[in-house]
PDB file of C-alpha atoms and ligand atoms in Angstrom:
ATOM      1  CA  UNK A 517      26.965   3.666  27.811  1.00 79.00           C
ATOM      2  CA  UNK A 518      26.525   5.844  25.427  1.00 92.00           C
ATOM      3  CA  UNK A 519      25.016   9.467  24.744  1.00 97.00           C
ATOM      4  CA  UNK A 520      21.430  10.018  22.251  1.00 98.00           C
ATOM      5  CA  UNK A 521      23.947  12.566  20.370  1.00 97.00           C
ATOM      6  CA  UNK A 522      26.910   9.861  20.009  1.00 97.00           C
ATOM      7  CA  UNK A 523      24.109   6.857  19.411  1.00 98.00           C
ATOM      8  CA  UNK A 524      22.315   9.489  15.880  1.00 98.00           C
ATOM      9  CA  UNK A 525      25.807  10.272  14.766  1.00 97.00           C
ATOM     10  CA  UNK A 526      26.524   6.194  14.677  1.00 97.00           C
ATOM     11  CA  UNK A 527      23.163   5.168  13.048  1.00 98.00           C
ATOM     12  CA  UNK A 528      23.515   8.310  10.660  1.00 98.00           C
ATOM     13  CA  UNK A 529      26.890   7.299   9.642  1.00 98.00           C
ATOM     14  CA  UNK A 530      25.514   3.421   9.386  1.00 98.00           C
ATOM     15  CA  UNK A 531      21.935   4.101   7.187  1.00 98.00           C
ATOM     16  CA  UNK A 532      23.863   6.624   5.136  1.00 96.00           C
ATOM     17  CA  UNK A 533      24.786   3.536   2.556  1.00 91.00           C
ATOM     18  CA  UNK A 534      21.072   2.389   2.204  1.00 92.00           C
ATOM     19  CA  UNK A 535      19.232   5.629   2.286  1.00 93.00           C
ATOM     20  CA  UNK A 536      19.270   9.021   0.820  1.00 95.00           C
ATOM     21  CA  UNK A 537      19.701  12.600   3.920  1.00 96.00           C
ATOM     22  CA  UNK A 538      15.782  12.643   3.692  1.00 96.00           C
ATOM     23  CA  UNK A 539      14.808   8.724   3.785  1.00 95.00           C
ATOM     24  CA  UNK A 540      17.407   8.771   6.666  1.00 97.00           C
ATOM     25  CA  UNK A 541      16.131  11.136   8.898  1.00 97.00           C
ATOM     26  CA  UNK A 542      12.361   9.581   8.517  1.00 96.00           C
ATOM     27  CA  UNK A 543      13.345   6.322   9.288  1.00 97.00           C
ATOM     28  CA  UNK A 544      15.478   7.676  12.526  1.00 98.00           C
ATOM     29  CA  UNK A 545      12.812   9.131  13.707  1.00 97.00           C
ATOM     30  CA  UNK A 546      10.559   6.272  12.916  1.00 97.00           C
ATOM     31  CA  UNK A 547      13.014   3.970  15.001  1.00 98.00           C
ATOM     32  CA  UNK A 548      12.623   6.525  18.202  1.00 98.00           C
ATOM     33  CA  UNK A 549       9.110   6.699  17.656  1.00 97.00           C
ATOM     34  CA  UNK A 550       8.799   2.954  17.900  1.00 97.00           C
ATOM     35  CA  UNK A 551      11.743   2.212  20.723  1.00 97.00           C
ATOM     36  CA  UNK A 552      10.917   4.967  23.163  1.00 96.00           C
ATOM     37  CA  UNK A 553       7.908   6.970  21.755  1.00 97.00           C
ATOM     38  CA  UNK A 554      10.147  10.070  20.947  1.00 97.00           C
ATOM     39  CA  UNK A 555       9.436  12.833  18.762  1.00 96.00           C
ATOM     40  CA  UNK A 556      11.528  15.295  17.161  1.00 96.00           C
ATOM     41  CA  UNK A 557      11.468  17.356  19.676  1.00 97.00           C
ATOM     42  CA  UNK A 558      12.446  14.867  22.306  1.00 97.00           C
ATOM     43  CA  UNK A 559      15.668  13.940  20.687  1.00 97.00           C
ATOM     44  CA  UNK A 560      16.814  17.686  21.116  1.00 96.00           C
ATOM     45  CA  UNK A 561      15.748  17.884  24.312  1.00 97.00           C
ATOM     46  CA  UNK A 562      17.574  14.704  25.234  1.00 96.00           C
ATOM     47  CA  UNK A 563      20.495  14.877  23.144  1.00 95.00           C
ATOM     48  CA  UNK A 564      22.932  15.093  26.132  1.00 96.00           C
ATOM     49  CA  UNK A 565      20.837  11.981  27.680  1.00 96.00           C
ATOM     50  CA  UNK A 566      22.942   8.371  28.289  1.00 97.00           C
ATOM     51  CA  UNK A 567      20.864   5.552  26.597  1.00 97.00           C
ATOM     52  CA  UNK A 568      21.007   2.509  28.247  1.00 96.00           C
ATOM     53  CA  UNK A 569      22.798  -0.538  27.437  1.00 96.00           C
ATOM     54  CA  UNK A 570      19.391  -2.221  27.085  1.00 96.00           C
ATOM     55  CA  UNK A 571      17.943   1.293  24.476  1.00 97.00           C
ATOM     56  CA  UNK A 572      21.252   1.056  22.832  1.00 97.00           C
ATOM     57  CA  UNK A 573      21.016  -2.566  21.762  1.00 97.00           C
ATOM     58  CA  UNK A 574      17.574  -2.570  20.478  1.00 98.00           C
ATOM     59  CA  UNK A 575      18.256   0.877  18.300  1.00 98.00           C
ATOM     60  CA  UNK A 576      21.556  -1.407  17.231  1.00 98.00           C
ATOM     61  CA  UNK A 577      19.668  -4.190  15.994  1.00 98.00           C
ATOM     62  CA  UNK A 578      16.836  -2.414  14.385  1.00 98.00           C
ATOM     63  CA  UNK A 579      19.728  -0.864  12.233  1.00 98.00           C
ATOM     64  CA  UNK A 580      21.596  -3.889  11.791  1.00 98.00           C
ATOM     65  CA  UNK A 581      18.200  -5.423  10.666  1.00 97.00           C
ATOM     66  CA  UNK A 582      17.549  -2.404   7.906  1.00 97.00           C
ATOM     67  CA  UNK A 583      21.106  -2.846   6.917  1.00 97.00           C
ATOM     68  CA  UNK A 584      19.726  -6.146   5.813  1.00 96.00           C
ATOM     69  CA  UNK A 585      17.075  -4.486   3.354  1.00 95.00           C
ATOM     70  CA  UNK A 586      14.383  -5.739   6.239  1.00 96.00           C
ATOM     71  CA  UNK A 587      11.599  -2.494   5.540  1.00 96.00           C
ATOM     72  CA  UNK A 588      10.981  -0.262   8.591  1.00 97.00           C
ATOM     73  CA  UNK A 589       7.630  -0.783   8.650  1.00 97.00           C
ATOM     74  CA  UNK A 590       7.844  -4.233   9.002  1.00 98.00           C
ATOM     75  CA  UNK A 591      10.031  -3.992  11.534  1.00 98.00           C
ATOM     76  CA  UNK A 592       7.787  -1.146  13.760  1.00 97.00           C
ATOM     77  CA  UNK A 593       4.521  -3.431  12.127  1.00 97.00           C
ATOM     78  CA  UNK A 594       3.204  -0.121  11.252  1.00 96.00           C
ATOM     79  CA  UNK A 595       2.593   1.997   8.126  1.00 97.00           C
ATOM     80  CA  UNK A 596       0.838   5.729   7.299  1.00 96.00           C
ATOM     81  CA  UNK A 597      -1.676   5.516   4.746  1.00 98.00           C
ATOM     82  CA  UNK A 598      -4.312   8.531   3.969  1.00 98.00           C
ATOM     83  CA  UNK A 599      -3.987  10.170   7.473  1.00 97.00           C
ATOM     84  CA  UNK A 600      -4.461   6.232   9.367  1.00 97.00           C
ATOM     85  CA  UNK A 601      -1.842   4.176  11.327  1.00 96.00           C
ATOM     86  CA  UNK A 602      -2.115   0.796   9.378  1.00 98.00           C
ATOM     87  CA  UNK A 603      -0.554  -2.740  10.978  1.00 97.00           C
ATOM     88  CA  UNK A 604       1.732  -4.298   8.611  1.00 98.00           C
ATOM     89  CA  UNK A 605       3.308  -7.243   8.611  1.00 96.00           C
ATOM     90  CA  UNK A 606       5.476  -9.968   5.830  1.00 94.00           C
ATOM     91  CA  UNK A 607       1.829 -11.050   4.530  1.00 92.00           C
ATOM     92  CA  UNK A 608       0.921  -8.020   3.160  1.00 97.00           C
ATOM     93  CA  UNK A 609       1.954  -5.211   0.951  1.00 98.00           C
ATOM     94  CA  UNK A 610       3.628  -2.005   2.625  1.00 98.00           C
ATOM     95  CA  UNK A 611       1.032   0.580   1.408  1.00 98.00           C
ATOM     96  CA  UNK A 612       2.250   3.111  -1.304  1.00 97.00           C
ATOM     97  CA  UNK A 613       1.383   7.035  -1.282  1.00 96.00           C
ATOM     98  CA  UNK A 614       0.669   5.959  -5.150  1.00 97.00           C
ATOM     99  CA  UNK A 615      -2.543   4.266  -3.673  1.00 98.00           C
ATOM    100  CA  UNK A 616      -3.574   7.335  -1.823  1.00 98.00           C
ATOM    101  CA  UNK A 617      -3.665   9.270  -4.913  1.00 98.00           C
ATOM    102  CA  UNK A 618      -5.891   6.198  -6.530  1.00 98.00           C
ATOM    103  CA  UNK A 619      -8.411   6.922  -3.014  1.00 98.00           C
ATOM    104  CA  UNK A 620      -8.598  10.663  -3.324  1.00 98.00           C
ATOM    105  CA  UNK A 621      -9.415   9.992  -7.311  1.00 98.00           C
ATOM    106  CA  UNK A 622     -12.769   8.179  -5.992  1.00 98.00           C
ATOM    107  CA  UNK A 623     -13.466  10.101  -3.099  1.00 98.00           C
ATOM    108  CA  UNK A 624     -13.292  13.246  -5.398  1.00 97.00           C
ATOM    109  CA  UNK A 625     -15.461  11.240  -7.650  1.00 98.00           C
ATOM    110  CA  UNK A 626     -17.629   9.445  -5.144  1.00 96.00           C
ATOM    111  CA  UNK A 627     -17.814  11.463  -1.579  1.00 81.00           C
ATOM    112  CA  UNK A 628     -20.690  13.193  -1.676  1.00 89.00           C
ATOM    113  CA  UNK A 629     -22.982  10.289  -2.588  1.00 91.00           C
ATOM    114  CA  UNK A 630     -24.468   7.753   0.285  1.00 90.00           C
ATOM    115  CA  UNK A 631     -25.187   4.234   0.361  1.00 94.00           C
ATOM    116  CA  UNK A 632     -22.753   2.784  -2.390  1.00 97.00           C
ATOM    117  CA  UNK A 633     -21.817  -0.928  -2.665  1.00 98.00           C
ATOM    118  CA  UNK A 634     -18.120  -1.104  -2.849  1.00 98.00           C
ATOM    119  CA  UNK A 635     -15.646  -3.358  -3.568  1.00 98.00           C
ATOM    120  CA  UNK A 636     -11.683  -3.777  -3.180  1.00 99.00           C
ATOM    121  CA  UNK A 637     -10.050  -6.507  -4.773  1.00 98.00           C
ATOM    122  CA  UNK A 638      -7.042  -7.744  -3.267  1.00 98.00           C
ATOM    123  CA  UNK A 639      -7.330  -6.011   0.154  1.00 98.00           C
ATOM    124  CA  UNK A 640      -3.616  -7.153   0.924  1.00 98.00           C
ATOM    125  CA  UNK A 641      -3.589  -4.953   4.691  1.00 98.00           C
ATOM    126  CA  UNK A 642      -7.010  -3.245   3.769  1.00 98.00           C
ATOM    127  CA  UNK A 643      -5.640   0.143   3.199  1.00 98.00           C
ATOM    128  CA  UNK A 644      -7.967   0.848   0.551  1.00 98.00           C
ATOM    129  CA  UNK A 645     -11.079  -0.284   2.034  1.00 98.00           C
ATOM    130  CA  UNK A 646     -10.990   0.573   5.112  1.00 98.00           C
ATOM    131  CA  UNK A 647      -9.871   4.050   3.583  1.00 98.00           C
ATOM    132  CA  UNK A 648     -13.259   4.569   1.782  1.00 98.00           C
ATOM    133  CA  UNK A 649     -14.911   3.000   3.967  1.00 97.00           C
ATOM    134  CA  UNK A 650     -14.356   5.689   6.407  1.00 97.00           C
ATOM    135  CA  UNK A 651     -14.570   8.412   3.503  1.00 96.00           C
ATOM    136  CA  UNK A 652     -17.537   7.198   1.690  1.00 96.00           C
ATOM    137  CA  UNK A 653     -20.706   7.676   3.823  1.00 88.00           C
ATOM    138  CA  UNK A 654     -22.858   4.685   4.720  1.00 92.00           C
ATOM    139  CA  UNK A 655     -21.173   2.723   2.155  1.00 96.00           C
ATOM    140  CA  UNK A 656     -21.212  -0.791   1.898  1.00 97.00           C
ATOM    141  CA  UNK A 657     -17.530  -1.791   1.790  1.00 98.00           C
ATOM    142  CA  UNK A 658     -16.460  -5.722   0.454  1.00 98.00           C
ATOM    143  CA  UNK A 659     -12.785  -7.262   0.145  1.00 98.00           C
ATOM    144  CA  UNK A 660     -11.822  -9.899  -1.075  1.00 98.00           C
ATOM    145  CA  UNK A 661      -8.331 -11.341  -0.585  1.00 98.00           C
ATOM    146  CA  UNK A 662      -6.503 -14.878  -1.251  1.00 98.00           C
ATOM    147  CA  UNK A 663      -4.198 -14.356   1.256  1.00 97.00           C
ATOM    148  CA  UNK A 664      -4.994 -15.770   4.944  1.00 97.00           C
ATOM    149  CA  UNK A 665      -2.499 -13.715   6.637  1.00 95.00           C
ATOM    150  CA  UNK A 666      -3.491 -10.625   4.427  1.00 98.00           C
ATOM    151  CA  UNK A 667      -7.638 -11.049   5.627  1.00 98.00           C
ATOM    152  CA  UNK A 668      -6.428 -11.536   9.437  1.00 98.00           C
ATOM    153  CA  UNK A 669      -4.172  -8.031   9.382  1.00 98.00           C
ATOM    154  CA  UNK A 670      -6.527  -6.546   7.047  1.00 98.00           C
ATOM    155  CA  UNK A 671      -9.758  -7.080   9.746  1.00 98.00           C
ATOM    156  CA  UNK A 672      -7.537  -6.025  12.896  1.00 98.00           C
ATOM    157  CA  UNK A 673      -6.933  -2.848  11.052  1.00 98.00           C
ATOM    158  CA  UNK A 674     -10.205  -2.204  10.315  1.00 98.00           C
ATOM    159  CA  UNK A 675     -11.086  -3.056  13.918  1.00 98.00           C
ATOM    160  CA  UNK A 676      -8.821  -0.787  15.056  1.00 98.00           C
ATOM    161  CA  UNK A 677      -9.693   2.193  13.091  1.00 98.00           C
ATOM    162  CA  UNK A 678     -12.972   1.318  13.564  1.00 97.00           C
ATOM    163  CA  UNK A 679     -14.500   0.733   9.597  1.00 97.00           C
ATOM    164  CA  UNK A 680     -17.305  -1.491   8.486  1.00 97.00           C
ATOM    165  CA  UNK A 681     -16.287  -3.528   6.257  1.00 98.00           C
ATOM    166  CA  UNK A 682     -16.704  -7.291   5.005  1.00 98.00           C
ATOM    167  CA  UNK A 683     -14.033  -9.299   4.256  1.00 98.00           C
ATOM    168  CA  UNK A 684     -13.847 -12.354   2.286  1.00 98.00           C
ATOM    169  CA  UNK A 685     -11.264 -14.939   2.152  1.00 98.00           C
ATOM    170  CA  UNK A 686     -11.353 -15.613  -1.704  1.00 98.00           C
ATOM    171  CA  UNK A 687      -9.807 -16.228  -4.725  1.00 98.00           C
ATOM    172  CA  UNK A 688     -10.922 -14.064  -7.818  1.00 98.00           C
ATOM    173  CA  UNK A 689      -9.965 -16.234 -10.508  1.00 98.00           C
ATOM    174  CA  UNK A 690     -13.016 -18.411  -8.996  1.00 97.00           C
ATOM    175  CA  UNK A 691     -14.733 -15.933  -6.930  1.00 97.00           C
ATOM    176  CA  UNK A 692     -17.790 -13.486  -8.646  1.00 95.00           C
ATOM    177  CA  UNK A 693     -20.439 -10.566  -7.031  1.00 97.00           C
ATOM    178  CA  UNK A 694     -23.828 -10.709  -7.717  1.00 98.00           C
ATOM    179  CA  UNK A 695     -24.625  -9.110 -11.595  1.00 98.00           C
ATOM    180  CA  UNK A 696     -24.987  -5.254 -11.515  1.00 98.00           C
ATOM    181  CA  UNK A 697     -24.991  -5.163  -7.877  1.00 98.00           C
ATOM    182  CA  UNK A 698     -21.667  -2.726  -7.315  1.00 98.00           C
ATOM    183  CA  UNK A 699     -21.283   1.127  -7.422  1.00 98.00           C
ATOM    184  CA  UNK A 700     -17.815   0.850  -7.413  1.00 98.00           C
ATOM    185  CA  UNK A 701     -14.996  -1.766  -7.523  1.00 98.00           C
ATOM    186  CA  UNK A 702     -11.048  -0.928  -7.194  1.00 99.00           C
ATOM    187  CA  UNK A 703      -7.743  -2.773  -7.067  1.00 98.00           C
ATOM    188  CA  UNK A 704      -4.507  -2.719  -6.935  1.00 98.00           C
ATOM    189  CA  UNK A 705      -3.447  -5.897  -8.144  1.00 98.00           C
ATOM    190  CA  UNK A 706       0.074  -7.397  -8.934  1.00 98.00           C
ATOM    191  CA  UNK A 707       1.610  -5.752 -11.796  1.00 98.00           C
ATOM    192  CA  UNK A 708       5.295  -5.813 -11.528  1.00 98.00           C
ATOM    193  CA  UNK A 709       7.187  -8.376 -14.560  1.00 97.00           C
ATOM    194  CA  UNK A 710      10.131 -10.623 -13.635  1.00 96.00           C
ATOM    195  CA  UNK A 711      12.071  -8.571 -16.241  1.00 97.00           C
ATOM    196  CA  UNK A 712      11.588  -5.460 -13.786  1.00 97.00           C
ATOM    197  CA  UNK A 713      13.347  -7.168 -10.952  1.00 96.00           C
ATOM    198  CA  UNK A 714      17.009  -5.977 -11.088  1.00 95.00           C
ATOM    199  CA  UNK A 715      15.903  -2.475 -10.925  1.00 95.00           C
ATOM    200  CA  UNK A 716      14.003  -2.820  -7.894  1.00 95.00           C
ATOM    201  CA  UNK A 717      15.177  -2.600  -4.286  1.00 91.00           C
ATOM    202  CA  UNK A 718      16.514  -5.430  -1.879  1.00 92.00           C
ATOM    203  CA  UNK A 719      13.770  -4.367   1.029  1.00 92.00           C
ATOM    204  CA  UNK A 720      10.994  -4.537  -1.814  1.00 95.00           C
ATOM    205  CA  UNK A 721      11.784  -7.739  -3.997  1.00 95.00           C
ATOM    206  CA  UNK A 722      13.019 -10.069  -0.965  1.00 95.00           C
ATOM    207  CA  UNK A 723      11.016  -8.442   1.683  1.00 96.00           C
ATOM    208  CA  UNK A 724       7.406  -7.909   0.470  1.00 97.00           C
ATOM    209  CA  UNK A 725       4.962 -10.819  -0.446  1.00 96.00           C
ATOM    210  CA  UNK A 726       5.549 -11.560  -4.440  1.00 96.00           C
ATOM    211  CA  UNK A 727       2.355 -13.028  -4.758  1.00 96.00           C
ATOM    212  CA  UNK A 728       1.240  -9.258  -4.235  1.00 97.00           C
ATOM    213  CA  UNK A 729       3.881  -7.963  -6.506  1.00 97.00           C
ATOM    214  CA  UNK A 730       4.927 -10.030  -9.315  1.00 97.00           C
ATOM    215  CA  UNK A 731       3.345 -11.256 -12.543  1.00 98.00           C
ATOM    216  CA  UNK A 732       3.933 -14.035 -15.175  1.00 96.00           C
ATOM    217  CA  UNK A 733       6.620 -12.730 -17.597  1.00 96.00           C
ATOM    218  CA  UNK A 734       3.796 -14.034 -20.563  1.00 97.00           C
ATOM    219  CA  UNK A 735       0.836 -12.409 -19.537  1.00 98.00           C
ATOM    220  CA  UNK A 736       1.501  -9.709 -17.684  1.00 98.00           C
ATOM    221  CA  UNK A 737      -1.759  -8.118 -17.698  1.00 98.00           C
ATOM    222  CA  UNK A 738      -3.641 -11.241 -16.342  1.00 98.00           C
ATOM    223  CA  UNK A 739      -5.350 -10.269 -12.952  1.00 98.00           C
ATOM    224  CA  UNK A 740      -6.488  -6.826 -15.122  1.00 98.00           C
ATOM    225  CA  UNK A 741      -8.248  -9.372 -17.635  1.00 98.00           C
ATOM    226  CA  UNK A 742     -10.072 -10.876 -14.962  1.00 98.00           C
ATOM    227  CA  UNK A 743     -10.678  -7.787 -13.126  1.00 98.00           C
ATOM    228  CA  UNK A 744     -12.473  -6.462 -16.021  1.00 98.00           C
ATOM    229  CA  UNK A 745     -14.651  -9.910 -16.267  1.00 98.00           C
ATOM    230  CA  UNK A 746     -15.609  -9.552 -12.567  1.00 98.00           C
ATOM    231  CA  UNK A 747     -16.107  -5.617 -13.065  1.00 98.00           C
ATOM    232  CA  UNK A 748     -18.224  -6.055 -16.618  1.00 98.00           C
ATOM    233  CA  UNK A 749     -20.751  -8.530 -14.691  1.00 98.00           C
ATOM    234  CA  UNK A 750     -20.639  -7.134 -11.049  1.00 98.00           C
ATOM    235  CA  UNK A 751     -21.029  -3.173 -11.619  1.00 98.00           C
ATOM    236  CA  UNK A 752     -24.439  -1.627 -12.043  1.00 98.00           C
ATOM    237  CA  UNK A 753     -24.466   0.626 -15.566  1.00 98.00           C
ATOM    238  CA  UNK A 754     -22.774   3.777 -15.128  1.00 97.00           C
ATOM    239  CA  UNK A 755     -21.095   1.793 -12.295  1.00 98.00           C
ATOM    240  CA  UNK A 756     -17.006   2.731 -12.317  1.00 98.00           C
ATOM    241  CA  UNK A 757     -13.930   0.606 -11.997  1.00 98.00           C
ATOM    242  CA  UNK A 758     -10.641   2.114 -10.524  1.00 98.00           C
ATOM    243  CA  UNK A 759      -7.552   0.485 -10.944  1.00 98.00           C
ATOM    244  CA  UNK A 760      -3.565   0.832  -9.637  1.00 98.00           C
ATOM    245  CA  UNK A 761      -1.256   0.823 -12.985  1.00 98.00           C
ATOM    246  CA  UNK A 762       1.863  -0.517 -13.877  1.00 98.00           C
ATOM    247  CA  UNK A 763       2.923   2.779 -16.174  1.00 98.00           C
ATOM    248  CA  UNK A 764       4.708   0.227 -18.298  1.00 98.00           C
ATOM    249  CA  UNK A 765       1.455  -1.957 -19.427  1.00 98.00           C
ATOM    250  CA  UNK A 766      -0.590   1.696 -18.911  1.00 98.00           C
ATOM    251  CA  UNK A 767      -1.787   1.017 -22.449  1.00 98.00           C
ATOM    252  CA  UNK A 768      -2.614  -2.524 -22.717  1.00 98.00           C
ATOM    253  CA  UNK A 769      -4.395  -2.770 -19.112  1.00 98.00           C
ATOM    254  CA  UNK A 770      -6.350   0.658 -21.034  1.00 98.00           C
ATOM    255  CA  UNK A 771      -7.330  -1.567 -24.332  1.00 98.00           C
ATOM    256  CA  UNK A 772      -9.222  -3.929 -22.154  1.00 98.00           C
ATOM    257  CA  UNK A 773     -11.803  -1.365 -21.883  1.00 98.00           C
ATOM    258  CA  UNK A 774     -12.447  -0.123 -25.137  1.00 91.00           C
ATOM    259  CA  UNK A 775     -15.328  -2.329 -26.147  1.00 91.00           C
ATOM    260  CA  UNK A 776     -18.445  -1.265 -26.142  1.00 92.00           C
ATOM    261  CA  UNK A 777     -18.760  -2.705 -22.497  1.00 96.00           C
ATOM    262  CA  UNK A 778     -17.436   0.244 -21.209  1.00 98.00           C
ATOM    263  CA  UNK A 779     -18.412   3.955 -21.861  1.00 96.00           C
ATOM    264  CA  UNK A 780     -15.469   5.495 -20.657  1.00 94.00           C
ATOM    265  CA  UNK A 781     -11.792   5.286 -19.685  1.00 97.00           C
ATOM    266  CA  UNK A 782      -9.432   7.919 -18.014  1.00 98.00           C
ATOM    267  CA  UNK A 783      -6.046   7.514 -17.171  1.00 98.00           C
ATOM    268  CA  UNK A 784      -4.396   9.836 -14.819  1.00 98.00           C
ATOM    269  CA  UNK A 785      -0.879  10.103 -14.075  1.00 98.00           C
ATOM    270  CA  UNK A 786       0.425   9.954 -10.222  1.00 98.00           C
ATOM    271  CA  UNK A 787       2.532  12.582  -9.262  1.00 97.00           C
ATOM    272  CA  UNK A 788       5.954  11.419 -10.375  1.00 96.00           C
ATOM    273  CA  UNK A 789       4.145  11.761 -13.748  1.00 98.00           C
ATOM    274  CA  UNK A 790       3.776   8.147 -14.212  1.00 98.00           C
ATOM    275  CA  UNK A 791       0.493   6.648 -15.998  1.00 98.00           C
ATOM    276  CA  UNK A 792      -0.523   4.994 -12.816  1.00 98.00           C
ATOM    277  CA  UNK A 793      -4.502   4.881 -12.349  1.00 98.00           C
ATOM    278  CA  UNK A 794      -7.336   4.100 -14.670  1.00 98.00           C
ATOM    279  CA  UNK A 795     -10.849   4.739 -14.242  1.00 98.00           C
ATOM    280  CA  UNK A 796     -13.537   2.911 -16.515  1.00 98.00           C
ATOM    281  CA  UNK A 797     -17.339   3.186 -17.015  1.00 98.00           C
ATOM    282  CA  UNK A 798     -19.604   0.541 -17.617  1.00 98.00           C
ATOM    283  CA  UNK A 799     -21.915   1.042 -19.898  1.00 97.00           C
TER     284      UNK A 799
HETATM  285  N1  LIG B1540       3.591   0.013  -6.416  1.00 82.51           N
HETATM  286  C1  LIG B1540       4.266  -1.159  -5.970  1.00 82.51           C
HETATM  287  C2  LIG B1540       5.761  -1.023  -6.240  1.00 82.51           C
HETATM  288  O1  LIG B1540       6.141  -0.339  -7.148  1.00 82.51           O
HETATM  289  C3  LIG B1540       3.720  -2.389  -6.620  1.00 82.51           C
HETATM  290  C4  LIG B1540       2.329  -2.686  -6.237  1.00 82.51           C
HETATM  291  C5  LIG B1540       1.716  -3.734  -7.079  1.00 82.51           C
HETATM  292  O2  LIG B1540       2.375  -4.614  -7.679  1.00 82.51           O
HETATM  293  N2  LIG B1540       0.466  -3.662  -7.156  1.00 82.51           N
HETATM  294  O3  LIG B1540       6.553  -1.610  -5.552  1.00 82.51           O
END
């Protein structure tokens, strides 16, 4: 047996050669959290505590699985996004705080006006829909997903937290909305390039979905093309299109929009400074 104090000094000294002090102490307390519903607070309290053999073993294996590069919030099945406790599991994308900064950009735009027909392409667990769904009053919220096991997490969430919104199994490369019938569309599709692999992190490359992440090395700005085809015949005039951004292909996904098509484009950096969201007009 062993004491709370002796168990955090072990699985400090163990996550200290995947994580940073900060990322540490998060995920700690996101392993209590899950294990034995314990707070901060509860960890002082109990520090002098004995775990038992059966507590020990599971906080043990959840390490020895993030030791692995396994993502905590695969392993909880849980994720924060904008203020909601989102299910997550290997089907879909683990939400970014990038994609909350993408929501508050068209809730800033968008919050004060009722009924609007929106729609998220490439719901992966739903985070954006069901996020303005529940910000965007009496809105008509549509996603669309390819992904089986993406639809089934993304309609439990939306269950859960209790947002209206209709999902479609679907693939856009085949899949269209009615002309000029949408207020808004959004997406975050894949945007990542082979080439950008080696930089990226074990828990993200071999742990995530790559059908959410990755791109063809030739045309990495695909699913944008396509987006813009849906977006140019689905969105009423005036009607806008927000999209997640690769900072990398910032420019190129941008150049799709300068016909006369579109009115406007605005790109807005995320708050690592990074070219990261667009937003175009239709005409
Ligand atoms: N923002 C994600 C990442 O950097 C990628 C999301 C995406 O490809 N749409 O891991």
């Amino acid at each position: 047996m062993a004491t709370l104090r002796e168990e955090l000094i072990e699985m400090r000294r163990r996550l200290s050669g995947i994580y940073d002090h900060r990322e540490r102490e998060a995920v700690i307390l996101l392993i209590f959290s899950h294990v034995k519903g314990w707070s901060r607070v509860d960890l002082i309290i109990n520090e002098g505590k004995e775990l038992s053999d059966f507590t020990k073993n599971e906080l043990d294996g959840i390490v020895d699985r993030l030791l692995l590069g396994e993502p905590i919030q695969y392993i909880t099945g849980n994720a924060r996004f904008h203020g909601m406790d989102l299910k997550v599991g290997p089907g879909v994308l683990i939400p970014r705080p990038e994609t909350e900064e993408l929501i508050d950009w068209i809730i800033d735009d968008a919050g004060s006006k009722e009924d609007l027909e929106v729609l998220d392409i490439g719901t992966g667990s739903g985070c954006i829909a069901i996020a303005l769904a529940r910000n965007l009053p009496f809105s008509n919220v549509t996603a669309i997903d390819f992904s089986e096991s993406a639809i089934e997490q993304a309609k439990e969430n939306a269950t859960s937290l209790r947002a209206k919104v209709s999902f479609i199994k679907t693939d856009m490369y085949v899949w269209c909305p009615a002309p000029q019938t949408l207020d808004i569309i959004v997406s975050n599709p894949p945007y990542i390039a082979p080439d950008e692999k080696v930089d990226m992190e074990v828990r993200v490359k071999d742990f995530e979905p790559a059908e959410a992440l990755f791109v063809e090395a030739d045309d990495p700005i695909k699913p944008y093309k396509r987006i813009e085809a849906i977006a140019a015949r689905g969105l009423k005039p005036g009607g806008h299109l927000y999209l997640e951004l690769n900072p990398r292909y910032a420019e190129d996904v941008s150049s799709l929009f300068k016909s006369n098509v579109w009115q406007d484009v605005d790109l807005r950096l995320d708050s690592y400074g990074k070219k990261r969201m667009l937003r175009a007009t239709l005409s």
